[in-house]
Structures are given as C-alpha cells and as structure tokens.
Amino acid sequence: MDIVVKGRKTEVPERFRKHVAEKLKLEKIQKLDGKVISLDVEVSKEHNPRQADRSDRVEITLHSRGPVIRAEAAAGDPYAALDLASDKLEARLRKQHDKRYTRRGNGRLSAAEVGDVVPGAAQLNGNGQLVADESDKVPTTMMGSIEVQGEGPLVVREKTHRAAPMTLDQALYEMELVGHDFYLFVDSDNKQPSVVYRRHAYDYGVIHLESDPLAEGGGAGGALGG
C-alpha cells in the first residue's frame, strides 16, 4: 500500500512526510481493512489571519476495493490537523469493519447466551426452554410484626400502649383534649378494646372489638364512619 503526501498551494516539508508515515500505521489500517490500495494525504493552508486557529487543513483519502473513506480536519498547525484527521479515519474504519463483522455472522450469540449479555433478556437453557428468573419472585419482608409481600403497605411506626380501662365519657373527654378525630381505649364496662370517633356535625360513634374464636383470617373488625 502506498501513501501519497501532497500539498495544495503550499509546500510539504520532508519532516512532515516522515511524520505521516509514522502516524498512519499501515499494519493497523490493513488489519481494519485488508483491501486498502492507497492513502492520499493532502495538506492545504488558509492564509486568512482570522482563521489562524484553523489555518492548516489535512485531508486523508483511503482507496480500497470497497468504498472510499475520507477524513479531514483543520487546526493551527499541520501536525495537529493530521492527528485529528487520522483519529477520524480510524473511527470510520472501525465502523466499517464492525459492519462487515456483523454481516458475516461472526460473534453471534446463541439464544442461551443472550441473557448473559443483554440486560433484562429472558434466560433460556440449553434446550431453548425459558428459565424462571429468581428476580420475578415477590420478595417478602417484615414490617414490624406484619409480613409484607412486594412493596406492600408501608408501616412507618408500630407502638404498644398501656392504658387503664375508662368509661365512654372519659374517652370522649380525652379525645377532645388531644384534638384527634378518634380515640382508642379499653371500655371499663365490658373490658373490650374500643374506639370512639367523631361523626358528622357534633355526633360521636363508638366501636367495640370483640374476639370471635370461630373466625379465621383477617376480616376487618369495623370501619370508622357510617
């Protein structure tokens, strides 16, 4: 493969020609494209003082038995412009190389291997059967004394209070004292856990909780309101 260095409206020093040969490593280029025939490097200079930072332009053209690949760049000196242009050329060569590699089918994965490479892909065994994903199982955690599956209800606090039994009138007084809409207490008349709550307007309601030895599961003892 030949490298042809030429100048357009400018002289190309011998030192720069040697630098081109060192910069454009033929072995690396041929490894990416084995059909390369020649490389043309053209150097030009812009004499406009306003474009001093882009006064030197380098254009690299790669001829091969495939498509022509061209890369160019401008900088304040030809060496910097060559570095930029050669980086662009290498990136385009790699892109072309990867396309050819994919089309030939090299590096393709079997169905069983896709899950190891692609995040979130279904896992298959050697027979092509779907493998159950452990992450699909709903996790179980304990929120205080409650066993919660998945995210479940968020229990932010659990408290146990000791309370002396009191009458309904006392419970109403305590509810008004703390400024709540309900008050939990133990009724001194029947010794049952009870809740007194504020209803519409100035009415009050009371719920008594009685244990049912025949009941199983978690039916609601009662709902506030109504």
CSV table of C-alpha atoms in Angstrom, one decimal:
chain,number,residue,atom,x,y,z
A,1,MET,CA,0.0,0.0,0.0
A,2,ASP,CA,1.3,3.4,-0.9
A,3,ILE,CA,1.0,6.7,1.0
A,4,VAL,CA,1.0,9.8,-1.2
A,5,VAL,CA,1.5,13.1,0.5
A,6,LYS,CA,0.9,16.3,-1.5
A,7,GLY,CA,0.4,20.0,-0.8
A,8,ARG,CA,-2.3,22.3,-2.3
A,9,LYS,CA,-0.9,25.8,-2.7
A,10,THR,CA,1.7,25.0,0.0
A,11,GLU,CA,5.0,23.2,0.3
A,12,VAL,CA,5.1,20.0,2.3
A,13,PRO,CA,8.4,19.6,4.3
A,14,GLU,CA,10.2,16.3,4.3
A,15,ARG,CA,9.9,16.1,8.1
A,16,PHE,CA,6.1,16.2,7.8
A,17,ARG,CA,6.1,13.4,5.2
A,18,LYS,CA,8.0,11.2,7.6
A,19,HIS,CA,5.6,12.1,10.4
A,20,VAL,CA,2.7,11.0,8.1
A,21,ALA,CA,4.3,7.6,7.6
A,22,GLU,CA,4.7,7.2,11.4
A,23,LYS,CA,1.3,8.4,12.2
A,24,LEU,CA,-0.7,6.4,9.7
A,25,LYS,CA,0.3,2.9,10.8
A,26,LEU,CA,-0.1,0.7,7.8
A,27,GLU,CA,-0.4,-2.6,9.8
A,28,LYS,CA,-3.2,-1.2,11.9
A,29,ILE,CA,-5.1,0.1,8.8
A,30,GLN,CA,-4.7,-3.1,6.9
A,31,LYS,CA,-6.0,-5.1,9.9
A,32,LEU,CA,-9.2,-3.0,9.8
A,33,ASP,CA,-9.5,-3.0,6.0
A,34,GLY,CA,-7.5,-5.7,4.2
A,35,LYS,CA,-8.5,-4.3,0.7
A,36,VAL,CA,-6.7,-1.0,1.0
A,37,ILE,CA,-4.9,0.1,-2.1
A,38,SER,CA,-3.5,3.5,-1.3
A,39,LEU,CA,-3.7,6.5,1.1
A,40,ASP,CA,-3.7,10.1,-0.2
A,41,VAL,CA,-2.8,12.8,2.3
A,42,GLU,CA,-3.4,16.4,1.1
A,43,VAL,CA,-2.2,19.4,3.0
A,44,SER,CA,-3.6,22.9,2.4
A,45,LYS,CA,-3.2,26.3,4.2
A,46,GLU,CA,-5.6,29.1,4.7
A,47,HIS,CA,-3.8,32.4,4.7
A,48,ASN,CA,-6.7,34.4,6.3
A,49,PRO,CA,-5.4,35.8,9.6
A,50,ARG,CA,-8.9,35.5,11.1
A,51,GLN,CA,-8.7,31.7,10.7
A,52,ALA,CA,-5.2,31.3,12.3
A,53,ASP,CA,-6.5,28.6,14.6
A,54,ARG,CA,-7.7,26.6,11.6
A,55,SER,CA,-5.2,27.7,9.0
A,56,ASP,CA,-3.8,24.2,8.3
A,57,ARG,CA,-6.1,21.5,6.8
A,58,VAL,CA,-5.3,17.9,6.3
A,59,GLU,CA,-7.5,15.6,4.2
A,60,ILE,CA,-6.9,11.8,4.2
A,61,THR,CA,-8.5,9.7,1.4
A,62,LEU,CA,-8.4,5.9,1.6
A,63,HIS,CA,-8.8,4.0,-1.6
A,64,SER,CA,-9.7,0.3,-1.5
A,65,ARG,CA,-11.7,-2.3,-3.3
A,66,GLY,CA,-14.5,-1.2,-1.1
A,67,PRO,CA,-16.0,2.3,-0.6
A,68,VAL,CA,-13.7,5.3,-0.5
A,69,ILE,CA,-13.2,6.6,3.1
A,70,ARG,CA,-12.3,10.2,3.6
A,71,ALA,CA,-11.5,12.2,6.8
A,72,GLU,CA,-10.4,15.8,7.2
A,73,ALA,CA,-9.6,18.2,10.0
A,74,ALA,CA,-8.2,21.7,10.5
A,75,ALA,CA,-6.0,23.1,13.2
A,76,GLY,CA,-3.4,25.7,14.0
A,77,ASP,CA,-0.6,23.6,12.5
A,78,PRO,CA,-0.4,20.6,10.1
A,79,TYR,CA,0.7,18.1,12.8
A,80,ALA,CA,-2.3,18.8,15.0
A,81,ALA,CA,-4.6,18.6,11.9
A,82,LEU,CA,-3.1,15.3,10.9
A,83,ASP,CA,-3.7,13.9,14.4
A,84,LEU,CA,-7.4,14.9,14.3
A,85,ALA,CA,-7.9,13.6,10.7
A,86,SER,CA,-6.2,10.3,11.5
A,87,ASP,CA,-8.4,9.7,14.5
A,88,LYS,CA,-11.5,10.3,12.4
A,89,LEU,CA,-10.2,7.9,9.7
A,90,GLU,CA,-9.5,5.2,12.3
A,91,ALA,CA,-13.0,5.7,13.8
A,92,ARG,CA,-14.6,5.3,10.3
A,93,LEU,CA,-12.5,2.3,9.5
A,94,ARG,CA,-13.6,0.6,12.7
A,95,LYS,CA,-17.2,1.4,12.0
A,96,GLN,CA,-16.9,-0.2,8.5
A,97,HIS,CA,-15.0,-3.2,10.0
A,98,ASP,CA,-17.7,-3.8,12.6
A,99,LYS,CA,-20.4,-3.7,10.0
A,100,ARG,CA,-18.7,-6.3,7.9
A,101,TYR,CA,-18.0,-8.4,11.0
A,102,THR,CA,-21.7,-8.4,12.0
A,103,ARG,CA,-22.9,-9.2,8.5
A,104,ARG,CA,-20.7,-12.2,8.2
A,105,GLY,CA,-22.3,-13.5,11.4
A,106,ASN,CA,-19.1,-13.7,13.4
A,107,GLY,CA,-19.6,-13.2,17.1
A,108,ARG,CA,-23.3,-14.0,17.0
A,109,LEU,CA,-24.7,-15.4,20.3
A,110,SER,CA,-26.9,-18.4,20.8
A,111,ALA,CA,-30.3,-18.0,22.3
A,112,ALA,CA,-29.0,-19.4,25.6
A,113,GLU,CA,-26.2,-16.8,25.7
A,114,VAL,CA,-28.3,-13.7,25.1
A,115,GLY,CA,-29.4,-13.4,28.7
A,116,ASP,CA,-25.8,-13.2,29.8
A,117,VAL,CA,-25.1,-10.3,27.6
A,118,VAL,CA,-28.3,-8.4,27.1
A,119,PRO,CA,-29.7,-6.9,30.4
A,120,GLY,CA,-33.3,-7.8,31.0
A,121,ALA,CA,-33.4,-10.6,28.4
A,122,ALA,CA,-35.2,-13.9,29.1
A,123,GLN,CA,-33.0,-16.7,30.2
A,124,LEU,CA,-33.0,-19.9,28.2
A,125,ASN,CA,-31.5,-23.3,28.9
A,126,GLY,CA,-29.6,-25.5,26.5
A,127,ASN,CA,-32.9,-26.9,25.2
A,128,GLY,CA,-34.2,-23.4,24.4
A,129,GLN,CA,-36.7,-23.6,27.3
A,130,LEU,CA,-37.5,-20.5,29.4
A,131,VAL,CA,-35.7,-20.5,32.8
A,132,ALA,CA,-37.5,-19.0,35.7
A,133,ASP,CA,-36.0,-15.7,36.8
A,134,GLU,CA,-35.4,-15.6,40.6
A,135,SER,CA,-35.9,-11.8,40.4
A,136,ASP,CA,-39.5,-12.3,39.4
A,137,LYS,CA,-40.3,-13.9,42.7
A,138,VAL,CA,-42.1,-11.5,45.0
A,139,PRO,CA,-39.8,-10.6,48.0
A,140,THR,CA,-41.2,-11.0,51.5
A,141,THR,CA,-40.1,-8.6,54.3
A,142,MET,CA,-41.2,-8.0,57.8
A,143,MET,CA,-42.7,-4.6,58.7
A,144,GLY,CA,-42.7,-4.7,62.5
A,145,SER,CA,-44.9,-7.8,63.2
A,146,ILE,CA,-46.5,-7.7,59.7
A,147,GLU,CA,-45.3,-9.9,56.8
A,148,VAL,CA,-45.3,-7.9,53.6
A,149,GLN,CA,-45.0,-9.3,50.1
A,150,GLY,CA,-43.5,-7.0,47.4
A,151,GLU,CA,-43.7,-3.3,48.3
A,152,GLY,CA,-46.9,-3.8,50.2
A,153,PRO,CA,-48.2,-1.3,52.7
A,154,LEU,CA,-45.6,1.0,54.3
A,155,VAL,CA,-45.6,0.5,58.0
A,156,VAL,CA,-43.7,3.5,59.3
A,157,ARG,CA,-44.3,3.1,63.1
A,158,GLU,CA,-45.6,0.4,65.5
A,159,LYS,CA,-46.5,1.3,69.1
A,160,THR,CA,-47.9,-0.5,72.1
A,161,HIS,CA,-49.6,1.5,74.8
A,162,ARG,CA,-50.6,0.5,78.4
A,163,ALA,CA,-53.9,2.0,79.2
A,164,ALA,CA,-56.2,1.8,82.2
A,165,PRO,CA,-59.9,1.0,81.4
A,166,MET,CA,-62.1,4.1,81.2
A,167,THR,CA,-65.7,5.0,80.6
A,168,LEU,CA,-67.0,6.3,77.4
A,169,ASP,CA,-67.4,9.8,78.8
A,170,GLN,CA,-63.7,9.7,79.8
A,171,ALA,CA,-62.7,8.6,76.3
A,172,LEU,CA,-64.7,11.4,74.7
A,173,TYR,CA,-63.0,13.9,77.1
A,174,GLU,CA,-59.5,12.5,76.3
A,175,MET,CA,-60.2,12.7,72.5
A,176,GLU,CA,-61.3,16.4,72.8
A,177,LEU,CA,-58.3,17.0,75.0
A,178,VAL,CA,-55.7,15.8,72.4
A,179,GLY,CA,-57.7,17.2,69.4
A,180,HIS,CA,-58.0,14.0,67.5
A,181,ASP,CA,-61.0,12.6,65.5
A,182,PHE,CA,-60.8,9.2,67.2
A,183,TYR,CA,-59.5,7.8,70.5
A,184,LEU,CA,-58.6,4.2,71.3
A,185,PHE,CA,-59.3,2.9,74.8
A,186,VAL,CA,-60.4,-0.1,76.9
A,187,ASP,CA,-64.0,0.2,77.9
A,188,SER,CA,-64.3,-0.2,81.7
A,189,ASP,CA,-67.8,-1.6,81.4
A,190,ASN,CA,-67.2,-4.5,79.1
A,191,LYS,CA,-63.3,-4.7,79.1
A,192,GLN,CA,-63.3,-4.6,75.3
A,193,PRO,CA,-60.8,-2.6,73.1
A,194,SER,CA,-62.9,0.2,71.7
A,195,VAL,CA,-62.7,3.3,69.6
A,196,VAL,CA,-64.7,6.5,70.0
A,197,TYR,CA,-64.7,8.7,66.9
A,198,ARG,CA,-66.2,12.0,65.6
A,199,ARG,CA,-69.0,11.7,63.1
A,200,HIS,CA,-70.8,14.3,61.1
A,201,ALA,CA,-71.6,17.6,62.8
A,202,TYR,CA,-71.3,17.1,66.6
A,203,ASP,CA,-72.2,13.4,66.8
A,204,TYR,CA,-69.9,10.7,68.1
A,205,GLY,CA,-69.6,7.0,67.4
A,206,VAL,CA,-68.1,4.1,69.3
A,207,ILE,CA,-66.8,0.8,68.0
A,208,HIS,CA,-66.2,-2.2,70.4
A,209,LEU,CA,-63.9,-5.0,69.2
A,210,GLU,CA,-65.0,-8.5,70.3
A,211,SER,CA,-62.9,-11.6,69.6
A,212,ASP,CA,-64.6,-14.3,67.6
A,213,PRO,CA,-63.0,-17.7,68.3
A,214,LEU,CA,-64.6,-19.3,65.2
A,215,ALA,CA,-63.4,-16.6,62.8
A,216,GLU,CA,-60.2,-17.2,60.8
A,217,GLY,CA,-58.2,-14.8,58.6
A,218,GLY,CA,-58.1,-11.0,58.6
A,219,GLY,CA,-61.6,-9.7,58.3
A,220,ALA,CA,-61.9,-6.0,59.3
A,221,GLY,CA,-63.2,-5.5,62.8
A,222,GLY,CA,-65.1,-2.4,61.7
A,223,ALA,CA,-64.7,0.7,59.7
A,224,LEU,CA,-64.8,4.2,61.1
A,225,GLY,CA,-67.7,6.3,59.8
A,226,GLY,CA,-71.2,5.4,58.8
